[in-house]
Tab-separated table of C-alpha atoms and ligand atoms in Angstrom:
chain	number	residue	atom	x	y	z
A	1	MET	CA	68.442	54.173	10.263
A	2	ASN	CA	67.656	55.541	13.624
A	3	HIS	CA	71.008	57.054	14.745
A	4	SER	CA	70.098	57.715	18.233
A	5	LEU	CA	70.414	53.828	19.022
A	6	PRO	CA	73.152	52.307	18.550
A	7	THR	CA	74.023	48.622	17.073
A	8	ILE	CA	74.651	46.161	20.203
A	9	TRP	CA	76.789	43.534	19.203
A	10	LEU	CA	77.567	39.875	21.010
A	11	LYS	CA	80.950	40.208	23.232
A	12	PRO	CA	83.362	37.859	21.963
A	13	ALA	CA	83.332	35.960	25.546
A	14	GLN	CA	79.367	35.772	24.898
A	15	PHE	CA	80.215	34.136	21.447
A	16	ALA	CA	82.913	31.640	23.165
A	17	ALA	CA	80.160	30.695	25.527
A	18	PHE	CA	77.677	29.723	22.951
A	19	THR	CA	80.372	28.017	20.938
A	20	ALA	CA	81.602	26.138	24.200
A	21	THR	CA	77.748	24.932	24.747
A	22	GLY	CA	77.585	23.556	21.148
A	23	THR	CA	74.766	26.498	19.827
A	24	THR	CA	75.937	27.719	16.178
A	25	ALA	CA	72.721	29.732	15.856
A	26	HIS	CA	72.366	32.901	17.470
A	27	ARG	CA	72.036	36.917	17.196
A	28	ILE	CA	75.460	38.932	16.461
A	29	ALA	CA	74.386	42.291	16.521
A	30	THR	CA	70.942	44.111	16.996
A	31	ASN	CA	69.862	47.621	15.986
A	32	PRO	CA	66.373	49.111	15.633
A	33	ASP	CA	66.657	48.643	11.604
A	34	GLY	CA	68.214	45.289	11.475
A	35	TRP	CA	70.383	42.607	13.011
A	36	ILE	CA	72.724	39.876	11.968
A	37	GLU	CA	72.428	36.316	12.781
A	38	ARG	CA	75.100	33.502	13.015
A	39	LEU	CA	73.938	30.178	11.252
A	40	GLY	CA	76.592	27.724	11.551
A	41	ASP	CA	79.123	28.808	9.401
A	42	ASP	CA	77.317	31.415	7.635
A	43	ALA	CA	76.133	34.707	8.819
A	44	LEU	CA	72.738	36.802	7.724
A	45	VAL	CA	72.598	40.370	8.075
A	46	CYS	CA	68.667	41.185	7.979
A	47	PHE	CA	67.706	45.181	7.165
A	48	LYS	CA	65.029	47.513	6.815
A	49	ASN	CA	66.999	49.868	4.627
A	50	ASP	CA	69.892	49.892	2.436
A	51	ALA	CA	72.183	52.068	4.786
A	52	THR	CA	71.423	49.845	7.728
A	53	ARG	CA	72.589	46.777	5.482
A	54	ASP	CA	75.778	48.517	4.767
A	55	THR	CA	76.284	49.859	8.360
A	56	LEU	CA	76.074	46.502	9.795
A	57	VAL	CA	78.203	44.537	6.704
A	58	ASN	CA	80.950	47.129	7.545
A	59	THR	CA	81.103	46.940	11.204
A	60	LEU	CA	80.867	43.173	11.056
A	61	THR	CA	84.626	43.107	9.722
A	62	PRO	CA	85.745	44.330	12.721
A	63	TRP	CA	83.866	42.206	15.144
A	64	ILE	CA	84.841	39.124	13.124
A	65	THR	CA	88.501	40.173	14.204
A	66	THR	CA	87.977	40.658	17.693
A	67	ALA	CA	85.532	37.428	17.878
A	68	GLY	CA	88.019	35.113	15.865
A	69	TRP	CA	85.277	33.750	13.934
A	70	GLN	CA	85.176	33.929	9.653
A	71	PRO	CA	81.833	33.424	8.087
A	72	ARG	CA	81.874	31.284	5.186
A	73	ARG	CA	79.518	33.179	3.466
A	74	ILE	CA	77.425	36.463	4.182
A	75	PHE	CA	74.031	36.383	3.046
A	76	ALA	CA	71.655	39.651	3.342
A	77	LYS	CA	67.655	39.699	3.890
A	78	PHE	CA	65.647	42.874	3.461
A	79	LEU	CA	62.763	43.356	5.667
A	80	PRO	CA	59.850	44.306	4.518
A	81	ARG	CA	56.923	46.254	5.738
A	82	GLN	CA	54.257	44.343	4.052
A	83	ASN	CA	54.409	40.213	4.127
A	84	GLN	CA	53.614	40.142	0.210
A	85	ASP	CA	57.243	41.888	-0.042
A	86	ARG	CA	58.968	39.207	1.842
A	87	ILE	CA	61.802	37.593	-0.486
A	88	ALA	CA	64.730	34.876	0.193
A	89	PRO	CA	67.654	36.305	1.340
A	90	VAL	CA	70.520	36.862	-1.511
A	91	LEU	CA	74.526	36.281	-1.020
A	92	LEU	CA	76.551	39.073	-0.638
A	93	SER	CA	79.654	37.303	0.184
A	94	GLY	CA	81.605	34.011	-0.014
A	95	ASP	CA	81.265	31.190	-2.518
A	96	SER	CA	78.224	30.729	-4.442
A	97	THR	CA	78.491	27.105	-5.516
A	98	PRO	CA	78.016	25.186	-1.844
A	99	SER	CA	74.246	24.422	-1.698
A	100	LEU	CA	72.257	27.320	0.361
A	101	THR	CA	71.300	24.937	3.010
A	102	THR	CA	73.194	24.385	6.366
A	103	THR	CA	73.078	22.594	9.628
A	104	ILE	CA	73.087	24.412	13.179
A	105	THR	CA	73.254	22.617	16.527
A	106	GLU	CA	71.667	24.136	19.614
A	107	ALA	CA	71.665	22.052	23.168
A	108	GLY	CA	72.227	18.918	21.520
A	109	ALA	CA	69.770	19.220	18.796
A	110	SER	CA	70.523	19.682	15.010
A	111	TYR	CA	68.685	21.713	12.586
A	112	ALA	CA	68.754	21.919	8.795
A	113	LEU	CA	68.062	25.667	7.596
A	114	ASP	CA	67.699	26.217	3.783
A	115	PHE	CA	68.582	30.171	2.320
A	116	ALA	CA	66.946	29.636	-0.577
A	117	ALA	CA	63.661	27.977	0.778
A	118	GLY	CA	62.035	31.553	1.313
A	119	TYR	CA	61.824	34.488	3.733
A	120	SER	CA	62.466	32.191	6.842
A	121	HIS	CA	65.329	30.053	6.760
A	122	GLY	CA	63.773	27.293	9.191
A	123	LEU	CA	64.888	28.159	13.059
A	124	PHE	CA	63.356	31.083	14.965
A	125	LEU	CA	66.438	31.703	17.449
A	126	ASP	CA	64.320	33.919	19.824
A	127	GLN	CA	62.346	30.887	20.364
A	128	ARG	CA	65.710	29.357	22.217
A	129	SER	CA	65.185	29.785	25.341
A	130	ASN	CA	61.786	28.309	25.198
A	131	ARG	CA	62.997	25.438	23.588
A	132	THR	CA	65.263	24.839	26.469
A	133	PHE	CA	62.619	25.235	28.889
A	134	LEU	CA	60.360	22.816	27.443
A	135	SER	CA	63.271	19.812	27.053
A	136	ARG	CA	64.072	20.544	30.515
A	137	VAL	CA	60.373	20.361	31.597
A	138	SER	CA	60.514	16.868	30.122
A	139	PRO	CA	57.097	16.865	28.836
A	140	LYS	CA	55.413	13.052	27.838
A	141	HIS	CA	52.677	14.390	24.903
A	142	VAL	CA	53.391	17.459	23.255
A	143	LEU	CA	51.286	19.225	21.090
A	144	ASN	CA	53.344	21.935	18.752
A	145	THR	CA	50.624	24.218	16.675
A	146	PHE	CA	51.710	26.335	14.162
A	147	SER	CA	54.995	24.171	14.243
A	148	TYR	CA	56.628	25.072	11.180
A	149	THR	CA	60.050	23.098	10.861
A	150	CYS	CA	59.185	21.292	13.910
A	151	ALA	CA	61.943	22.440	16.009
A	152	PHE	CA	60.237	22.522	19.379
A	153	SER	CA	58.960	19.198	18.529
A	154	VAL	CA	62.458	17.925	17.665
A	155	ALA	CA	63.693	19.942	21.241
A	156	ALA	CA	60.656	17.721	23.448
A	157	ALA	CA	61.326	14.662	21.458
A	158	LEU	CA	64.967	14.514	22.442
A	159	ALA	CA	63.914	14.734	25.739
A	160	GLY	CA	61.796	11.694	25.480
A	161	ALA	CA	57.974	12.980	24.327
A	162	GLN	CA	56.088	11.881	22.020
A	163	THR	CA	54.939	15.008	19.705
A	164	LEU	CA	52.333	16.005	17.457
A	165	SER	CA	53.306	18.545	14.720
A	166	VAL	CA	50.386	20.734	13.162
A	167	ASP	CA	50.960	23.529	10.370
A	168	LEU	CA	48.947	24.312	7.232
A	169	SER	CA	52.182	23.997	5.222
A	170	LYS	CA	53.143	20.533	3.937
A	171	LYS	CA	56.442	21.624	3.127
A	172	SER	CA	57.164	23.231	6.631
A	173	LEU	CA	56.193	19.440	7.976
A	174	GLU	CA	57.962	17.696	5.557
A	175	ARG	CA	61.288	19.839	6.882
A	176	GLY	CA	60.436	18.777	9.902
A	177	ARG	CA	60.491	15.529	9.532
A	178	GLU	CA	64.077	16.221	8.058
A	179	ASN	CA	64.850	17.908	11.200
A	180	PHE	CA	63.566	14.439	13.107
A	181	ALA	CA	65.660	12.304	10.778
A	182	LEU	CA	69.117	14.773	11.318
A	183	ASN	CA	68.705	13.937	14.962
A	184	GLN	CA	68.178	10.349	14.524
A	185	ILE	CA	64.900	10.273	15.928
A	186	ASP	CA	62.458	7.685	14.365
A	187	THR	CA	59.024	9.076	13.404
A	188	SER	CA	57.358	5.899	12.606
A	189	ALA	CA	55.735	5.108	16.138
A	190	HIS	CA	55.303	7.982	18.194
A	191	HIS	CA	55.609	11.646	16.246
A	192	ARG	CA	52.566	12.558	14.239
A	193	PHE	CA	52.351	15.323	11.471
A	194	ILE	CA	49.063	16.917	10.288
A	195	ALA	CA	49.167	19.218	7.609
A	196	ASP	CA	45.939	21.073	8.215
A	197	ASP	CA	44.595	24.350	9.632
A	198	VAL	CA	44.798	24.577	13.769
A	199	LEU	CA	41.458	25.815	14.127
A	200	ASP	CA	39.889	22.749	12.196
A	201	VAL	CA	42.485	20.586	14.094
A	202	LEU	CA	42.035	21.056	17.956
A	203	PRO	CA	38.219	20.165	18.061
A	204	ARG	CA	38.912	16.946	16.149
A	205	LEU	CA	41.474	16.130	18.860
A	206	ILE	CA	39.414	17.294	21.533
A	207	HIS	CA	36.471	14.985	20.074
A	208	ARG	CA	38.940	12.322	20.361
A	209	GLY	CA	39.586	13.034	24.065
A	210	GLU	CA	43.436	13.573	23.478
A	211	LYS	CA	45.238	15.220	26.133
A	212	PHE	CA	49.006	16.830	26.103
A	213	ASP	CA	51.125	17.907	28.811
A	214	ALA	CA	52.614	20.567	26.770
A	215	ILE	CA	51.083	22.671	24.313
A	216	ILE	CA	53.012	25.198	21.784
A	217	LEU	CA	50.710	28.073	20.757
A	218	ASP	CA	53.102	30.403	18.623
A	219	PRO	CA	50.727	31.493	15.583
A	220	PRO	CA	51.729	34.178	12.940
A	221	THR	CA	50.203	37.497	13.490
A	222	PHE	CA	48.280	37.296	10.311
A	223	SER	CA	47.419	34.440	7.900
A	224	ARG	CA	44.499	32.623	5.723
A	225	GLY	CA	43.335	29.205	6.909
A	226	ASN	CA	40.882	26.499	4.920
A	227	GLN	CA	38.706	28.060	3.266
A	228	GLY	CA	40.468	31.357	3.126
A	229	ARG	CA	39.108	31.949	6.864
A	230	ARG	CA	40.991	34.802	8.256
A	231	TRP	CA	43.638	34.749	11.519
A	232	GLN	CA	44.167	37.846	12.870
A	233	ILE	CA	45.868	37.153	16.562
A	234	GLU	CA	44.869	39.973	18.251
A	235	GLN	CA	41.012	39.032	17.431
A	236	HIS	CA	41.479	35.008	17.675
A	237	LEU	CA	44.415	34.391	20.520
A	238	GLU	CA	42.176	34.305	23.321
A	239	ASP	CA	39.378	31.242	21.661
A	240	LEU	CA	42.975	29.850	20.474
A	241	LEU	CA	44.251	29.555	24.208
A	242	SER	CA	40.369	28.863	25.842
A	243	THR	CA	40.268	25.807	22.817
A	244	ALA	CA	44.064	24.563	23.638
A	245	MET	CA	43.316	24.600	27.008
A	246	GLU	CA	40.462	21.833	26.640
A	247	LEU	CA	43.268	19.530	25.207
A	248	ALA	CA	45.791	19.852	28.341
A	249	THR	CA	46.006	18.035	31.200
A	250	PRO	CA	45.743	19.614	34.623
A	251	LYS	CA	49.380	20.759	35.222
A	252	ALA	CA	50.379	21.020	31.367
A	253	HIS	CA	52.754	23.478	29.986
A	254	ILE	CA	51.213	25.553	27.576
A	255	LEU	CA	53.507	28.439	25.476
A	256	LEU	CA	51.718	31.457	24.787
A	257	SER	CA	53.830	33.837	21.927
A	258	THR	CA	53.506	35.999	19.388
A	259	ASN	CA	55.482	38.642	17.435
A	260	CYS	CA	52.324	41.126	16.887
A	261	THR	CA	54.098	44.173	18.551
A	262	SER	CA	50.553	45.276	19.414
A	263	LEU	CA	50.044	42.385	22.055
A	264	THR	CA	52.205	42.892	25.119
A	265	ILE	CA	53.171	40.661	27.880
A	266	ARG	CA	50.055	42.114	30.228
A	267	ASP	CA	47.873	41.533	27.316
A	268	LEU	CA	49.287	38.016	26.991
A	269	GLU	CA	48.408	37.917	31.132
A	270	THR	CA	45.486	39.177	30.875
A	271	MET	CA	44.288	36.471	28.341
A	272	ALA	CA	45.819	33.913	30.210
A	273	ARG	CA	43.982	35.056	33.582
A	274	TYR	CA	40.468	34.704	32.051
A	275	CYS	CA	40.802	31.301	30.272
A	276	CYS	CA	42.429	29.754	33.626
A	277	LYS	CA	39.174	31.068	35.018
A	278	LEU	CA	36.872	29.801	32.619
A	279	HIS	CA	38.655	26.335	32.687
A	280	ARG	CA	39.522	26.352	36.536
A	281	ARG	CA	42.938	26.361	36.374
A	282	PRO	CA	45.455	27.494	38.611
A	283	VAL	CA	47.256	30.721	37.466
A	284	ASN	CA	50.898	30.381	37.488
A	285	PHE	CA	52.966	31.469	34.631
A	286	HIS	CA	56.719	31.510	34.198
A	287	ARG	CA	58.583	33.333	31.698
A	288	GLU	CA	62.194	32.609	30.487
A	289	SER	CA	64.658	35.213	31.200
A	290	GLN	CA	66.055	37.499	27.940
A	291	GLN	CA	68.597	35.682	25.904
A	292	THR	CA	71.669	37.153	25.858
A	293	ASP	CA	71.934	37.546	22.326
A	294	PHE	CA	68.400	39.583	22.288
A	295	PRO	CA	68.593	42.859	23.539
A	296	PRO	CA	65.385	44.096	25.762
A	297	GLY	CA	62.775	44.821	23.277
A	298	HIS	CA	63.750	42.299	20.523
A	299	GLY	CA	62.367	38.925	20.278
A	300	ALA	CA	58.870	36.965	20.386
A	301	THR	CA	57.000	38.143	23.617
A	302	THR	CA	55.899	35.015	25.374
A	303	LEU	CA	54.545	33.569	28.244
A	304	TRP	CA	54.328	29.797	29.512
A	305	LEU	CA	51.140	28.587	31.821
A	306	VAL	CA	52.711	26.254	33.816
B	401	SAM	C1	55.627	31.764	13.308
B	401	SAM	S1	55.671	30.347	12.278
B	401	SAM	C2	55.622	29.426	13.693
B	401	SAM	C3	57.041	28.907	14.308
B	401	SAM	C4	57.134	27.977	15.395
B	401	SAM	N1	56.461	28.108	16.183
B	401	SAM	C5	58.666	27.710	15.497
B	401	SAM	O1	58.991	27.996	16.761
B	401	SAM	O2	59.423	27.546	14.581
B	401	SAM	C6	53.885	30.405	11.716
B	401	SAM	C7	53.455	28.937	11.226
B	401	SAM	O3	51.773	28.946	10.971
B	401	SAM	C8	51.816	28.157	10.064
B	401	SAM	N2	49.978	28.858	9.921
B	401	SAM	C9	49.637	29.688	9.756
B	401	SAM	N3	48.284	29.747	9.693
B	401	SAM	C10	47.786	28.357	10.207
B	401	SAM	C11	46.640	28.108	10.440
B	401	SAM	N4	45.770	28.362	10.357
B	401	SAM	N5	46.760	26.321	10.605
B	401	SAM	C12	48.007	25.896	10.778
B	401	SAM	N6	49.488	26.519	10.479
B	401	SAM	C13	49.140	27.630	10.173
B	401	SAM	C14	52.586	28.692	8.909
B	401	SAM	O4	52.416	27.968	7.779
B	401	SAM	C15	54.018	28.641	9.909
B	401	SAM	O5	54.892	27.635	9.383
């Protein structure tokens, strides 16, 4: 572990503030080699090496006493260097008999998580403030690309939007539908789900003349799409943004987001300026302030074009 940088813990008052606002999924602790998430009644320790896991688990106990919150179960997840080494979390302590699923709440929305679903449980905590911003904007038609379990779509739908969620993974979209159902949102009329490659879907939407007043672009760093087509964010994000702009209404809100550490906020701004010029759009940016549970430098790099 990098001993020069300490673990930053959520203060009891911050924990109480999350609880008071009905948000039950947030970070508890962060250090350079791992972090701990509160996920409803459970805790998840994410670690790059065994020493970090042990340190985080041991120091969680005094934090629990101070915060006055006892996790029902503690899971642990290894953070490998390579995507192919990713595995689902394992149960470290607590009762192994209940289901490995749980439900969390955030800003009046509920999301289902599944510790057995694979490496990711179903909700990216660092996008919480962007989900809230999207709800606040109250868009009418939202295009959520790389939608995963449709968390952005659910947040927008609860604020009255019609949504289109696109993801390669049928399973993730199925979980997305379950998230809509969990929030009593009827998906029969105003919410669409397309299980396909975003790069193939966008031209079809352009061809049909569809327009959206909010577009979410939060792609993975690397993936393989239809016909094994390689997606590499550093090479392809600018083209994706440019294509998405053809689907945007003049005053649309577009979220550009990445976890790729080689792309900085300046890179996103440069891409956005270039695409705005190309599409004759005014250059207006918005950035949500750093979430209180994520120390500076942690979490996705995100930029709204507004
Ligand atoms: C980082 S996650 C997106 C997280 C999501 N924005 C959220 O906030 O929950 C990336 C998602 O992109 C999907 N994906 C990867 N390549 C894709 C492609 N070419 N077309 C559509 N979806 C793709 C994956 O299946 C995965 O669900």
